[in-house]
Coordinates of C-alpha atoms and ligand atoms in Angstrom, one line a residue:
Chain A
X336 CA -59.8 3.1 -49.8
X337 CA -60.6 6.2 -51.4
X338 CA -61.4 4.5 -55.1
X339 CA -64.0 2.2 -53.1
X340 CA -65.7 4.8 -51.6
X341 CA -65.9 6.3 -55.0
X342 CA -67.4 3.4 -56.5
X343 CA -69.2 3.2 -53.4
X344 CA -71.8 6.2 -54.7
X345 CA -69.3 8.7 -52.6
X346 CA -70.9 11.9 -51.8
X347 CA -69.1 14.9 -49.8
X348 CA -69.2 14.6 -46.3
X349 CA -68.6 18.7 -45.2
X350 CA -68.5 20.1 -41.8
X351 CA -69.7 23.5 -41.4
X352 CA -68.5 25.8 -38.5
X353 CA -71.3 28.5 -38.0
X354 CA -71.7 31.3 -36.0
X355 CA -75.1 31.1 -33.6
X356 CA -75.7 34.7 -34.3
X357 CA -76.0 34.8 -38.2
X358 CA -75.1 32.0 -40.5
X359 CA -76.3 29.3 -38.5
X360 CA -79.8 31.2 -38.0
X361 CA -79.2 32.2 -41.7
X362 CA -78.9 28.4 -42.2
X363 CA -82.7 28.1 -40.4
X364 CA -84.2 31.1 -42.5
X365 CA -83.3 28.9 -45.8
X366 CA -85.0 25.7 -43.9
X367 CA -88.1 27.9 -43.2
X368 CA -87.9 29.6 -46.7
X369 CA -87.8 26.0 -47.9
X370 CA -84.7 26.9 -50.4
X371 CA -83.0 23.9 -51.6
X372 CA -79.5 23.1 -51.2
X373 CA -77.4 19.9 -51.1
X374 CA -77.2 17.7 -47.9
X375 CA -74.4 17.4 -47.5
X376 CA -73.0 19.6 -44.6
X377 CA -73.4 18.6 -40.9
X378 CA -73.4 21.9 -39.4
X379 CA -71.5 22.7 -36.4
X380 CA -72.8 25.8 -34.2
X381 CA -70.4 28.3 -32.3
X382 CA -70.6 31.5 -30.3
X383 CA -68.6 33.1 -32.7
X384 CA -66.1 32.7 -35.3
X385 CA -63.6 34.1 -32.7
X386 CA -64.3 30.8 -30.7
X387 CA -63.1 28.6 -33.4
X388 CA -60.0 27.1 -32.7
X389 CA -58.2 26.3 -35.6
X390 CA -58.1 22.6 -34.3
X391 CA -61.6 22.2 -35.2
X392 CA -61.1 22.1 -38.6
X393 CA -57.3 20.0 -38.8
X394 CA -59.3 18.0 -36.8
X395 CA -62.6 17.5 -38.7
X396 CA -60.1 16.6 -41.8
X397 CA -58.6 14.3 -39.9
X398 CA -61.9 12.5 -39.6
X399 CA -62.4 12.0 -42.3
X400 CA -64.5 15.6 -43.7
X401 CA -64.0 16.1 -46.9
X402 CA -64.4 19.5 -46.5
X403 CA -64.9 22.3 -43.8
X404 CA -67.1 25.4 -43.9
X405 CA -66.8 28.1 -41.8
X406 CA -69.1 31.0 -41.9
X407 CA -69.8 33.8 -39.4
X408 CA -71.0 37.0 -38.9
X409 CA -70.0 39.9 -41.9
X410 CA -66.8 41.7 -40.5
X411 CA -68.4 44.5 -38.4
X412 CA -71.5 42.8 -37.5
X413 CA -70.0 40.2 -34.9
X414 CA -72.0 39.6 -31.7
X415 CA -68.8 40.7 -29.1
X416 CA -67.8 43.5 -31.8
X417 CA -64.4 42.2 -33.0
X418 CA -64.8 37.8 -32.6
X419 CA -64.7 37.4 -36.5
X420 CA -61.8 40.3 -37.3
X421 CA -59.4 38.4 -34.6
X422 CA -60.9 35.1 -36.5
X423 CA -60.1 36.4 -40.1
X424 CA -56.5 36.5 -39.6
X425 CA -56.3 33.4 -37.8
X426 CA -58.2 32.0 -41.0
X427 CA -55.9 33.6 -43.2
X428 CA -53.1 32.1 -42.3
X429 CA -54.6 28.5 -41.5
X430 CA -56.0 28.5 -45.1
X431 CA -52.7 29.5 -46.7
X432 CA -50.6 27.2 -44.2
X433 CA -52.8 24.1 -45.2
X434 CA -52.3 24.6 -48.8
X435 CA -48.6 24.9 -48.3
X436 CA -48.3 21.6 -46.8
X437 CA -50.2 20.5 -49.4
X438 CA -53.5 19.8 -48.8
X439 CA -56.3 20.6 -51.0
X440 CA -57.2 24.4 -50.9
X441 CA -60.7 23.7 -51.6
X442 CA -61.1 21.4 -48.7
X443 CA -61.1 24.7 -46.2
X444 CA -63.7 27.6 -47.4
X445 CA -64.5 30.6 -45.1
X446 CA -67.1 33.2 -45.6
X447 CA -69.8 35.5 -43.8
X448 CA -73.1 35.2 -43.9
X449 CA -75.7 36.7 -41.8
X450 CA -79.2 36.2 -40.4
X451 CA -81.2 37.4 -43.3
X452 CA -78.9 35.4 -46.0
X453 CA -81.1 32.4 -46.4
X454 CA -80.1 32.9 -50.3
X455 CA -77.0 32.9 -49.5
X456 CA -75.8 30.3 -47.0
X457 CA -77.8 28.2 -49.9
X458 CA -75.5 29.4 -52.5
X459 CA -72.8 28.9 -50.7
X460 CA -73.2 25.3 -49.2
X461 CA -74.0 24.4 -53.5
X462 CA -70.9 25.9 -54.0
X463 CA -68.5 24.3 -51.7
X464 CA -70.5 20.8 -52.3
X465 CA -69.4 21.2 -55.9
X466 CA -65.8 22.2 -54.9
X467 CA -65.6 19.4 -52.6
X468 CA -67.1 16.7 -55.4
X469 CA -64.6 17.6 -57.8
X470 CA -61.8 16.9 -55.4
X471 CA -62.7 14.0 -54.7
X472 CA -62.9 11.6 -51.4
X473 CA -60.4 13.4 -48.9
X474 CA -57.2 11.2 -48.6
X475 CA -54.8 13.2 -46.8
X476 CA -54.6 13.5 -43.2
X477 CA -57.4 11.0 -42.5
X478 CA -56.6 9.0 -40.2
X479 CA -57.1 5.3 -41.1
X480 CA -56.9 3.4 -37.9
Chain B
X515 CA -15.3 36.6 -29.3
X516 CA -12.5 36.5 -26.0
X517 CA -13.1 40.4 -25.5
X518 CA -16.8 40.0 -25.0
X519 CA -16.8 36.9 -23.0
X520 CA -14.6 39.0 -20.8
X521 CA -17.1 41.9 -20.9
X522 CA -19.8 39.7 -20.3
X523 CA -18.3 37.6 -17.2
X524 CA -17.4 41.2 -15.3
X525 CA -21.2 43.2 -16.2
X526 CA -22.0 39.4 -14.8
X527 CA -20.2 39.7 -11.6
X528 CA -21.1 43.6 -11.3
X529 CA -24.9 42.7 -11.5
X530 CA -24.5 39.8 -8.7
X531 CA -22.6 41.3 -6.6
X532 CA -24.8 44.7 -6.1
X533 CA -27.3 42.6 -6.2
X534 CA -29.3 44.0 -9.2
X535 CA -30.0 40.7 -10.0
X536 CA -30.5 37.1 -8.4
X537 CA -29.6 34.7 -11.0
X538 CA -27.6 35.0 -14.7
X539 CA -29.0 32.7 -17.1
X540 CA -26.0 32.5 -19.7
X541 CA -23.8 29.4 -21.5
X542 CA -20.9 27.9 -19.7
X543 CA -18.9 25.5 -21.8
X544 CA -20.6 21.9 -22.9
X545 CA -19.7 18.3 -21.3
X546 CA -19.4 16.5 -24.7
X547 CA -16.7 18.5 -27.4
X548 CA -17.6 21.6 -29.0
X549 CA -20.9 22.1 -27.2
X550 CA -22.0 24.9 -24.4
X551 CA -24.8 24.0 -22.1
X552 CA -27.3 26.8 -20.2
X553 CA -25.8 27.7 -17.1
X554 CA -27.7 29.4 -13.5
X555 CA -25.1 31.6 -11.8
X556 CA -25.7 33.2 -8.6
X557 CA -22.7 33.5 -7.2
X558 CA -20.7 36.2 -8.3
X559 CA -17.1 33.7 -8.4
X560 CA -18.8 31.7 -10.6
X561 CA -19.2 34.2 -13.3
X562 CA -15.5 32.8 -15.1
X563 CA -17.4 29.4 -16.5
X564 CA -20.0 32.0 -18.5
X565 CA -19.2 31.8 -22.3
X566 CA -20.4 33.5 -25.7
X567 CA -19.0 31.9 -28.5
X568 CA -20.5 30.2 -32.1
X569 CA -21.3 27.0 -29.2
X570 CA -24.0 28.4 -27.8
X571 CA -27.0 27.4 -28.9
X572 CA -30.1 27.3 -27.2
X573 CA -32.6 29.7 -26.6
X574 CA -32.2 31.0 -23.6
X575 CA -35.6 32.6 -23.4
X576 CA -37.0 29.4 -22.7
X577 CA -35.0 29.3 -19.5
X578 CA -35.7 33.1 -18.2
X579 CA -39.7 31.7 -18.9
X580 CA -38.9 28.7 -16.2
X581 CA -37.1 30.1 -13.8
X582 CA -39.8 33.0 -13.4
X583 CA -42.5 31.0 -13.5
X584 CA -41.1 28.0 -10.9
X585 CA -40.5 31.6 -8.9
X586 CA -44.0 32.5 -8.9
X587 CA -45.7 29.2 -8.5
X588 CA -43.4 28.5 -5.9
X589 CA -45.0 32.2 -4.4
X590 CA -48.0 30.8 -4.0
X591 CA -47.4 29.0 -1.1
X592 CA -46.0 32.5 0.5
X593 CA -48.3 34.7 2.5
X594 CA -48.7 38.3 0.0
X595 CA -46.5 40.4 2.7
X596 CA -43.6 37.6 2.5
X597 CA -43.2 37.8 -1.5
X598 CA -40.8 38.2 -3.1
X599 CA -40.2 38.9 -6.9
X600 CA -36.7 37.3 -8.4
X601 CA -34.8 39.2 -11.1
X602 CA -33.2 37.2 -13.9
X603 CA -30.1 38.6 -16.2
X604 CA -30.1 36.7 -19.2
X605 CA -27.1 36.9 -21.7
X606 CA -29.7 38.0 -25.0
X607 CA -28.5 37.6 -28.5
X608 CA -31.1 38.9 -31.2
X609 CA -33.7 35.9 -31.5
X610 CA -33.3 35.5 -27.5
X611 CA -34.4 39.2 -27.2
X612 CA -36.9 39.0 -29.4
X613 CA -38.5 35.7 -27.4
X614 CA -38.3 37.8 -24.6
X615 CA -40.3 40.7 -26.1
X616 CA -42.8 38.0 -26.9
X617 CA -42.9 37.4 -23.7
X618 CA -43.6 40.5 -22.4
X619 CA -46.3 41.2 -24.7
X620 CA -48.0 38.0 -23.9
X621 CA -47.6 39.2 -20.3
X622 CA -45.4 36.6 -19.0
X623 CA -43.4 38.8 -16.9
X624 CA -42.4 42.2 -16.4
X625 CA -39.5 44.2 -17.6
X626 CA -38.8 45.3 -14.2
X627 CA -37.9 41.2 -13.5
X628 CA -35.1 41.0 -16.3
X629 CA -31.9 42.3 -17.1
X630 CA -30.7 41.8 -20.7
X631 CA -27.1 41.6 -21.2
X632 CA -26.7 41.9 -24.6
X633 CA -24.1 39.9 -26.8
X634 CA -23.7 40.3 -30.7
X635 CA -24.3 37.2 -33.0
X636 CA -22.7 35.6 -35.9
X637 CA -24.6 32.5 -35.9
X638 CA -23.9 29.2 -34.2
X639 CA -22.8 25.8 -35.2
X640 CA -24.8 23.4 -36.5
X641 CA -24.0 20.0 -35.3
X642 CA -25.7 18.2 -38.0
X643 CA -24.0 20.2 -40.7
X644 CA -20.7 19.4 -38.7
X645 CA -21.4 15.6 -38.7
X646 CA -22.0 15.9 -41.8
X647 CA -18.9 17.2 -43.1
X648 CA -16.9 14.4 -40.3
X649 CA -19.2 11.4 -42.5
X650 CA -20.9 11.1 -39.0
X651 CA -17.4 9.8 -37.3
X652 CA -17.9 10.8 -33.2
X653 CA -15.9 14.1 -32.2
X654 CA -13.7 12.5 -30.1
X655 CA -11.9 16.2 -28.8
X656 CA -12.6 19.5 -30.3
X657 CA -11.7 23.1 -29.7
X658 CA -12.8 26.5 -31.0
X659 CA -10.0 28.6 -32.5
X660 CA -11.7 32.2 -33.4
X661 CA -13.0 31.0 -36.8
X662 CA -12.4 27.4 -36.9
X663 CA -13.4 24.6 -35.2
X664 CA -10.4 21.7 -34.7
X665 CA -11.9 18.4 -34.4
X666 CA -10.3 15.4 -33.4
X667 CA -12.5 12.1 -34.7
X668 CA -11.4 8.4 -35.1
X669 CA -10.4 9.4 -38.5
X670 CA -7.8 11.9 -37.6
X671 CA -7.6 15.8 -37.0
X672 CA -9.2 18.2 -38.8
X673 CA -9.7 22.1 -39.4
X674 CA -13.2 22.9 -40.4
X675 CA -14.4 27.0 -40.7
X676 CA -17.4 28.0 -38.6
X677 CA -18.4 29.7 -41.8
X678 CA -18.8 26.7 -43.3
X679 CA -21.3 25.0 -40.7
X680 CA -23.3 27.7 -39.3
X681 CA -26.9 27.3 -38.8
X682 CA -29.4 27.6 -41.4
X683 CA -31.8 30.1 -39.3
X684 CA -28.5 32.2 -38.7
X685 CA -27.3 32.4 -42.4
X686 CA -30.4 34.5 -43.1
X687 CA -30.8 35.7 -39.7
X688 CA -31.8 39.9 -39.7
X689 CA -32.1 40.2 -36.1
X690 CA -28.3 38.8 -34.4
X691 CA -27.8 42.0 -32.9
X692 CA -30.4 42.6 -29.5
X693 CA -33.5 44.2 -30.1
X694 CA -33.6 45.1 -26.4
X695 CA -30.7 45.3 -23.7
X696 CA -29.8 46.5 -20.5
X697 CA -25.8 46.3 -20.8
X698 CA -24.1 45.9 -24.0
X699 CA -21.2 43.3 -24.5
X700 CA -19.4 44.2 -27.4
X701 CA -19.6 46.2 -30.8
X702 CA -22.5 44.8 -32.8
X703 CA -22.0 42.0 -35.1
X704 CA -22.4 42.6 -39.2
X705 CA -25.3 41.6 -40.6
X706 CA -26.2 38.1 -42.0
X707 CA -27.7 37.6 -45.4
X708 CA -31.1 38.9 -44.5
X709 CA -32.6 40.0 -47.9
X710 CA -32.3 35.9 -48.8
X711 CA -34.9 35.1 -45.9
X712 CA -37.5 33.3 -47.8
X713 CA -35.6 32.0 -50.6
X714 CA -36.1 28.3 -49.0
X715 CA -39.5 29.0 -48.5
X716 CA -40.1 30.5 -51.9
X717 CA -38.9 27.7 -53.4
X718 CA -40.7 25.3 -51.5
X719 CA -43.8 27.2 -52.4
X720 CA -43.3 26.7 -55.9
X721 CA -43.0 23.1 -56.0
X722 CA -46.1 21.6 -56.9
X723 CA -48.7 20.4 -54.3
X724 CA -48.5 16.4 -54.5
X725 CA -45.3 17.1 -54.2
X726 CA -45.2 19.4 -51.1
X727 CA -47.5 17.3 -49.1
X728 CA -45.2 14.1 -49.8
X729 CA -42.3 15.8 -48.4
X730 CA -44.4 17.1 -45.4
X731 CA -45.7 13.5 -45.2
X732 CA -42.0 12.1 -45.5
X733 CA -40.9 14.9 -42.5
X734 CA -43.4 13.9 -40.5
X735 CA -42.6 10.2 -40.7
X736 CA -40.0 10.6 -38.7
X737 CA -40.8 12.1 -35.7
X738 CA -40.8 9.8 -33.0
X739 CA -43.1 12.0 -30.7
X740 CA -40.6 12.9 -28.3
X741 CA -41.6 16.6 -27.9
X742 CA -37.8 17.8 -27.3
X743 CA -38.9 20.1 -30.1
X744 CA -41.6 22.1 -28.1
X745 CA -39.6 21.4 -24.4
X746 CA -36.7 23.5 -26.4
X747 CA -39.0 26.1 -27.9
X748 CA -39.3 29.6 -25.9
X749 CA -42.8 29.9 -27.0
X750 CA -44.5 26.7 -26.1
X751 CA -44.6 27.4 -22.3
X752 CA -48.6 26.4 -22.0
X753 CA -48.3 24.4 -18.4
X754 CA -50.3 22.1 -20.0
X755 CA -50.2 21.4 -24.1
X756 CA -52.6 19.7 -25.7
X757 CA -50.4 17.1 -26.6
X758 CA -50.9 15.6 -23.5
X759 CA -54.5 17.1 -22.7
X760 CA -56.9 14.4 -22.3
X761 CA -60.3 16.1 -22.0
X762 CA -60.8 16.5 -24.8
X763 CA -58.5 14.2 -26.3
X764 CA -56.8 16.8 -29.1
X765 CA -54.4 14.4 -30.6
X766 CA -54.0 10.4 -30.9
X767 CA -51.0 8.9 -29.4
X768 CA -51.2 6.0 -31.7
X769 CA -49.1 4.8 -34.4
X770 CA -51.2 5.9 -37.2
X771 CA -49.7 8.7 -39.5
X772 CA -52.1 11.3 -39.3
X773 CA -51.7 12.0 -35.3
X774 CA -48.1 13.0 -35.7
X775 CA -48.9 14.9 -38.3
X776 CA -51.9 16.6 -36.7
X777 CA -49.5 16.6 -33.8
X778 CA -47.0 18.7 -36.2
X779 CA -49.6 21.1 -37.5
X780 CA -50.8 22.3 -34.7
X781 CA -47.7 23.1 -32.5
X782 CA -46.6 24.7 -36.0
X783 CA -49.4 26.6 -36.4
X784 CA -49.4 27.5 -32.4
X785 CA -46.1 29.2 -33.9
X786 CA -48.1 31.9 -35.9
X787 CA -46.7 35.3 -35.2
X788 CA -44.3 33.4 -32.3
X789 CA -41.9 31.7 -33.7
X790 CA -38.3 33.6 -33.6
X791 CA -36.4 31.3 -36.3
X792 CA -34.0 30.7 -33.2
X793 CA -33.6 27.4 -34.6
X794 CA -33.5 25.3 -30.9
X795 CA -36.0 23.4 -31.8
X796 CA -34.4 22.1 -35.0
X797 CA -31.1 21.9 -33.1
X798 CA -33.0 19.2 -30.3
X799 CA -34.6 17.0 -32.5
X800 CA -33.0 13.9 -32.4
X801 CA -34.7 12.8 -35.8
X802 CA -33.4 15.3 -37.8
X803 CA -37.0 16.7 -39.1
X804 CA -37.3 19.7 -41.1
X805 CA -39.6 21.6 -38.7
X806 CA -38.4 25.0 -40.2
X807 CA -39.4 25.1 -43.7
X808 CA -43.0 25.2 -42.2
X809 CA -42.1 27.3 -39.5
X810 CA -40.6 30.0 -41.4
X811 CA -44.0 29.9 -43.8
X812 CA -46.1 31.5 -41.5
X813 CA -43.3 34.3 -40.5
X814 CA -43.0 34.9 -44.2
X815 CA -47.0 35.3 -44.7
X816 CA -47.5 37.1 -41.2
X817 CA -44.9 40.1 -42.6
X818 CA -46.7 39.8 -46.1
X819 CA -50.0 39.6 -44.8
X820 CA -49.7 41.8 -41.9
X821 CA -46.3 43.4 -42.0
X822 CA -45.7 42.1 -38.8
X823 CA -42.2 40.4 -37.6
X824 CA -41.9 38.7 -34.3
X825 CA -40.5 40.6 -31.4
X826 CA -39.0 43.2 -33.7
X827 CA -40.2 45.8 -31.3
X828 CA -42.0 46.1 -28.0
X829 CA -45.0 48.0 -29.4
X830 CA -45.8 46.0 -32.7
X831 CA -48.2 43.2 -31.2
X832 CA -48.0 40.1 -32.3
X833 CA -49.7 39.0 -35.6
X834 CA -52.6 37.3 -34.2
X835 CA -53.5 39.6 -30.8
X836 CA -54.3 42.2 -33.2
X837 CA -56.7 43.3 -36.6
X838 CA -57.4 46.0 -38.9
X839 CA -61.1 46.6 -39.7
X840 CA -60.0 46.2 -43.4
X841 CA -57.7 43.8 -44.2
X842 CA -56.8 40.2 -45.9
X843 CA -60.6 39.9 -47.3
X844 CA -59.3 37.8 -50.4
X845 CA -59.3 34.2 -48.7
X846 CA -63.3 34.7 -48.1
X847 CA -65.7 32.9 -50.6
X848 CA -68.1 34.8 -51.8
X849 CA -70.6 32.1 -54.8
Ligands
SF4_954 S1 -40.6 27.0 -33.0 FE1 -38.4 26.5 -33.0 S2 -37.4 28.2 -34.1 FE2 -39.5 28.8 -33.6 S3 -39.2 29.9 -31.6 FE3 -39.8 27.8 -31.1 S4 -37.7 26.7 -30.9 FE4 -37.3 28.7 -31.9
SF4_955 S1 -38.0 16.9 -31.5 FE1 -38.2 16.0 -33.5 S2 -38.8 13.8 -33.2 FE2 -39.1 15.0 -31.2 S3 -41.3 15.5 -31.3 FE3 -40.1 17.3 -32.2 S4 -40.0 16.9 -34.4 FE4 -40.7 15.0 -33.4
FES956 S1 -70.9 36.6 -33.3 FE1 -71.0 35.9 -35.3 S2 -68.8 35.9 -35.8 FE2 -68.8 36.8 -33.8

């Protein structure tokens, strides 16, 4: 299935998890800037990293991302004070867990970025495109039926 | 072993009878051979059936969880001036204790409503290692001689050492003395081979990744969804999971793959910083999956990570109730 989708003119299809507070306004400050960056995230917004349950992102891979994004406030800057420290760990141990089982490291990306980043949310939804395009179509976990 | 079962049935009878506490939550000997089943004593006779031997082997945190929490719903109906609060002794070996400490830090009860009676470990049985060395031939009569289990089968008679058949999880097990008690029953037990903890894990870590996620994918295959695994498991006590939640609709009940393994990941990863390598849900699943070589993962990263071990003390919380303002900032991507 994956092959076809490849021939198909396959391009990531990446959900991005963003904290209302910074990156997802940080997302609107590159719109307004007009700074280009790929298409291909379908962005997701939150309260706060802290609200992010890790099912939100087994889930999107299940259907059928080929990548997640999540991106909140810089550690010390969270709205409620402490949402994206509890969230770090939490993060920590998904990302490392996932890869144990054996799914594509690259497929999970976490970062900060906050209000003023424009530059940066850009940088860093070019970057995880590219990481996601040269793993290729997702294929594990997707749920086929 | 008979010394402390003896210990253990008269600090039993003693707490009953002065009424320190309303019910024991212990073992009494199994219906089938060369088991031992949880058993609710609350009268003080009744203390003789209560056992402690390489049997036992459920968690019986899981129980102390129920009975307080049928207490209190059960409460509700009472007006406040009429309640009552129910004590509960529960015979604690080390990974019982330390389900219990969980327990207490998640605020699902109070020390004041528990008595610990403490028992030393040196691992259980495990039946599928035992059925293994029978070539699966049904244990027609079986008996527990200090160190070695005689086991009658179709095939004949048998001697097999304990040794030989304990329980993965106890093997490596550095906490089968109590962290916690009330009233100790016996000397504590030696240790178990502790430093070798993560020598599965290690290894499976360093297998490569297609070929990690086939085995996951192979494990996976053959659960048959029967959630004995997370009825078993002292830390899954949500009154409702959301295996079964239908708004939103967490997980498909289906036949396709992906669910059971989504299924999989998510109770395991519920198990973050909870999980007390007890080994009751391993010991229920009737499919024989290997839930533990991705349980014990995340204990092995939360002590790396965070130097934090589950229930290894009352006033360590646990792994993910708790930060540092500095910490673990490698895993962030930074273009
Ligand atoms: S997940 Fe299994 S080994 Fe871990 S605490 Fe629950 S029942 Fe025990
Ligand atoms: S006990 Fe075994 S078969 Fe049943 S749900 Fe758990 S892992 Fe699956
Ligand atoms: S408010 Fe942005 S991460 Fe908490």
């Amino acid at each position: 299935m994956s092959e076809d989708r490849v021939k198909e003119g396959w391009d990531p299809k990446i959900a991005a998890i963003v904290c209302n507070w910074c990156t997802y306004a940080g997302a609107d400050l590159a719109g307004i800037s007009r700074i280009q960056y790929p298409p291909n995230v379908r962005i997701i917004r939150v309260p706060c990293t802290g609200r992010i349950n890790p099912f939100y992102i087994v889930r999107a891979l299940q259907e059928g991302a080929d990548g997640v994004l999540v991106s909140g406030c810089h550690p010390g800057e969270c709205h409620y004070i402490t949402g994206n420290l509890s969230a770090r760990r939490k993060f920590a141990m998904l990302k490392i867990f996932l890869d144990y089982l054996g799914l594509e490291a690259d497929r999970t990306t976490f970062t900060w970025c906050s209000a003023s980043e424009g530059e940066r949310f850009a940088k860093v939804v070019s970057g995880v495109t590219e990481r996601v395009r040269q793993l290729g179509p997702a294929k594990k976990l997707v749920k086929s039926l | 072993m008979e010394a402390i079962e003896k210990k253990l049935r008269e600090e039993a009878k003693k707490l009953l009878e002065e009424k320190k506490v309303d019910v024991i939550v212990g073992y009494e000997a199994g219906t089938l051979p060369l088991t031992a089943a949880p058993a609710f004593v609350t009268d003080p006779s009744d203390t003789t059936k209560l056992v402690w031997n390489a049997l036992c082997v459920q968690n019986l945190a899981k129980y102390v969880h129920d009975v307080v929490s049928q207490h209190r719903n059960a409460q509700k109906r009472v007006k406040p001036e009429n309640r009552t609060k129910k004590v509960v002794g529960v015979v604690g070996r080390g990974c019982t204790t330390r389900s219990i400490i969980l327990h207490l830090q998640e605020r699902q009860y109070t020390r004041e409503e528990i008595v610990v009676l403490g028992v030393p470990c040196r691992g259980y049985v495990d039946k599928k290692k035992l059925s293994v060395l029978l070539e699966g031939q049904e244990i027609v009569h079986g008996a527990l001689d200090g160190e070695r289990l005689k086991v009658t089968t179709a095939a004949g008679d048998r001697i097999v050492a304990v040794a030989d058949v304990l329980a993965d999880n106890c093997l490596i097990c550095r906490f089968n003395n109590p962290v916690i008690s009330d009233l100790m029953a016996g000397e504590p037990a030696p240790a178990m081979r502790s430093d070798e903890e993560y020598d599965a894990v290690k290894a499976f870590e360093s297998r490569p990744s297609e070929e990690r996620w086939a085995y996951f994918e192979k494990e996976m295959a053959k659960c048959i969804r029967c959630y004995a695994c997370r009825q078993a498991c002292p830390s899954c006590y949500c009154p409702e999971c959301f295996a079964e939640q239908s708004r939103p609709r967490w997980v498909g009940i289906g036949e396709d793959a992906s669910d059971t393994q989504v299924f999989q990941i998510m109770r395991i990863f519920h198990m973050a910083g909870r999980c007390v390598d007890c080994g009751s849900c391993v010991a229920v699943c009737p499919m024989g999956v290997d839930l533990r070589t991705f349980l014990k993962k995340l204990d092995k990263d939360a002590y790396e990570l965070f130097g934090s071990r589950v229930g290894a003390s009352l006033d360590d919380p646990p792994v993910l109730s708790t930060y540092r303002e500095h910490e673990c900032e490698d895993f962030i991507y930074n273009p």
